[in-house]
Amino acid sequence: MSEVAELERKILSTDAHLGHEAVLPAQKDDLNTPVIAVVGFVSAILTFAIVMGLQATYHQFANTLHNEQVVNMKSDVTGNILSAQQASLNGYGWVNKEAGQVSLPIDRAMQLVVNDYSTKAK
């Protein structure tokens, strides 16, 4: 080997040790950017739709649970009052015995009123 070749080899090896490497020629960027953008956009839309669907499901479940536990819950007092009202509407009994006032089932009372008004109309 000649002295010049030897010196070039030493210089190149020292430059490689110092972090100076030969610059490579530019390479073509082979990323498909439009496809990446579309996939990212579709992923964002799907994520948004899933989050909104989960929120709607949660709120529907929470409303159903609230209605079952709070709105539709009948207390014992309300049940007793309703039972007493149903009994007075659907049963016979005395309201005032001395005055001759009686309590009849509401259906029978409506029939009597209709009959009374139909006989008066004739």
PDB file of C-alpha atoms in Angstrom, residues 39-105:
ATOM      1  CA  VAL A  39     -56.773   5.844  10.084  1.00  0.00           C
ATOM      2  CA  GLY A  40     -56.100   8.441  12.790  1.00  0.00           C
ATOM      3  CA  PHE A  41     -59.259  10.388  11.914  1.00  0.00           C
ATOM      4  CA  VAL A  42     -61.455   7.269  11.844  1.00  0.00           C
ATOM      5  CA  SER A  43     -59.962   6.113  15.144  1.00  0.00           C
ATOM      6  CA  ALA A  44     -60.746   9.471  16.739  1.00  0.00           C
ATOM      7  CA  ILE A  45     -64.354   9.350  15.483  1.00  0.00           C
ATOM      8  CA  LEU A  46     -64.819   5.774  16.720  1.00  0.00           C
ATOM      9  CA  THR A  47     -63.379   6.653  20.118  1.00  0.00           C
ATOM     10  CA  PHE A  48     -65.738   9.626  20.393  1.00  0.00           C
ATOM     11  CA  ALA A  49     -68.744   7.484  19.392  1.00  0.00           C
ATOM     12  CA  ILE A  50     -67.846   4.786  21.906  1.00  0.00           C
ATOM     13  CA  VAL A  51     -67.456   7.323  24.715  1.00  0.00           C
ATOM     14  CA  MET A  52     -70.811   8.933  23.871  1.00  0.00           C
ATOM     15  CA  GLY A  53     -72.507   5.526  23.735  1.00  0.00           C
ATOM     16  CA  LEU A  54     -71.094   4.551  27.107  1.00  0.00           C
ATOM     17  CA  GLN A  55     -72.241   7.852  28.607  1.00  0.00           C
ATOM     18  CA  ALA A  56     -75.758   7.384  27.236  1.00  0.00           C
ATOM     19  CA  THR A  57     -75.888   3.830  28.594  1.00  0.00           C
ATOM     20  CA  TYR A  58     -74.675   4.993  32.006  1.00  0.00           C
ATOM     21  CA  HIS A  59     -77.244   7.805  32.213  1.00  0.00           C
ATOM     22  CA  GLN A  60     -80.068   5.479  31.141  1.00  0.00           C
ATOM     23  CA  PHE A  61     -79.053   2.952  33.796  1.00  0.00           C
ATOM     24  CA  ALA A  62     -78.747   5.682  36.446  1.00  0.00           C
ATOM     25  CA  ASN A  63     -82.217   7.058  35.606  1.00  0.00           C
ATOM     26  CA  THR A  64     -83.757   3.588  35.714  1.00  0.00           C
ATOM     27  CA  LEU A  65     -82.137   2.877  39.050  1.00  0.00           C
ATOM     28  CA  HIS A  66     -83.284   6.249  40.430  1.00  0.00           C
ATOM     29  CA  ASN A  67     -86.860   5.596  39.277  1.00  0.00           C
ATOM     30  CA  GLU A  68     -86.891   2.153  40.867  1.00  0.00           C
ATOM     31  CA  GLN A  69     -85.425   3.273  44.175  1.00  0.00           C
ATOM     32  CA  VAL A  70     -86.927   6.729  44.652  1.00  0.00           C
ATOM     33  CA  VAL A  71     -89.806   7.594  42.350  1.00  0.00           C
ATOM     34  CA  ASN A  72     -91.709   4.296  42.245  1.00  0.00           C
ATOM     35  CA  MET A  73     -91.047   3.353  45.854  1.00  0.00           C
ATOM     36  CA  LYS A  74     -94.190   3.372  47.937  1.00  0.00           C
ATOM     37  CA  SER A  75     -93.843   3.950  51.622  1.00  0.00           C
ATOM     38  CA  ASP A  76     -95.906   2.055  54.186  1.00  0.00           C
ATOM     39  CA  VAL A  77     -97.902   5.174  54.978  1.00  0.00           C
ATOM     40  CA  THR A  78     -98.785   5.726  51.330  1.00  0.00           C
ATOM     41  CA  GLY A  79     -99.749   2.065  50.965  1.00  0.00           C
ATOM     42  CA  ASN A  80    -102.021   2.249  54.033  1.00  0.00           C
ATOM     43  CA  ILE A  81    -103.722   5.425  52.793  1.00  0.00           C
ATOM     44  CA  LEU A  82    -104.266   3.943  49.330  1.00  0.00           C
ATOM     45  CA  SER A  83    -105.679   0.733  50.826  1.00  0.00           C
ATOM     46  CA  ALA A  84    -108.112   2.699  52.995  1.00  0.00           C
ATOM     47  CA  GLN A  85    -109.222   4.800  50.030  1.00  0.00           C
ATOM     48  CA  GLN A  86    -109.733   1.695  47.855  1.00  0.00           C
ATOM     49  CA  ALA A  87    -111.783   0.075  50.617  1.00  0.00           C
ATOM     50  CA  SER A  88    -114.017   3.136  50.994  1.00  0.00           C
ATOM     51  CA  LEU A  89    -114.505   3.421  47.208  1.00  0.00           C
ATOM     52  CA  ASN A  90    -115.278  -0.260  46.651  1.00  0.00           C
ATOM     53  CA  GLY A  91    -117.140  -1.240  49.798  1.00  0.00           C
ATOM     54  CA  TYR A  92    -120.499  -0.758  51.475  1.00  0.00           C
ATOM     55  CA  GLY A  93    -120.757   0.957  54.842  1.00  0.00           C
ATOM     56  CA  TRP A  94    -122.399   3.630  56.922  1.00  0.00           C
ATOM     57  CA  VAL A  95    -121.200   7.209  56.691  1.00  0.00           C
ATOM     58  CA  ASN A  96    -123.811   8.567  59.159  1.00  0.00           C
ATOM     59  CA  LYS A  97    -126.308   6.043  60.504  1.00  0.00           C
ATOM     60  CA  GLU A  98    -128.623   8.627  62.092  1.00  0.00           C
ATOM     61  CA  ALA A  99    -128.842  10.667  58.879  1.00  0.00           C
ATOM     62  CA  GLY A 100    -129.206   7.518  56.754  1.00  0.00           C
ATOM     63  CA  GLN A 101    -126.051   8.154  54.704  1.00  0.00           C
ATOM     64  CA  VAL A 102    -124.380   5.068  53.297  1.00  0.00           C
ATOM     65  CA  SER A 103    -121.207   4.403  51.375  1.00  0.00           C
ATOM     66  CA  LEU A 104    -121.470   2.341  48.176  1.00  0.00           C
ATOM     67  CA  PRO A 105    -118.950   1.117  45.657  1.00  0.00           C
TER      68      PRO A 105
END
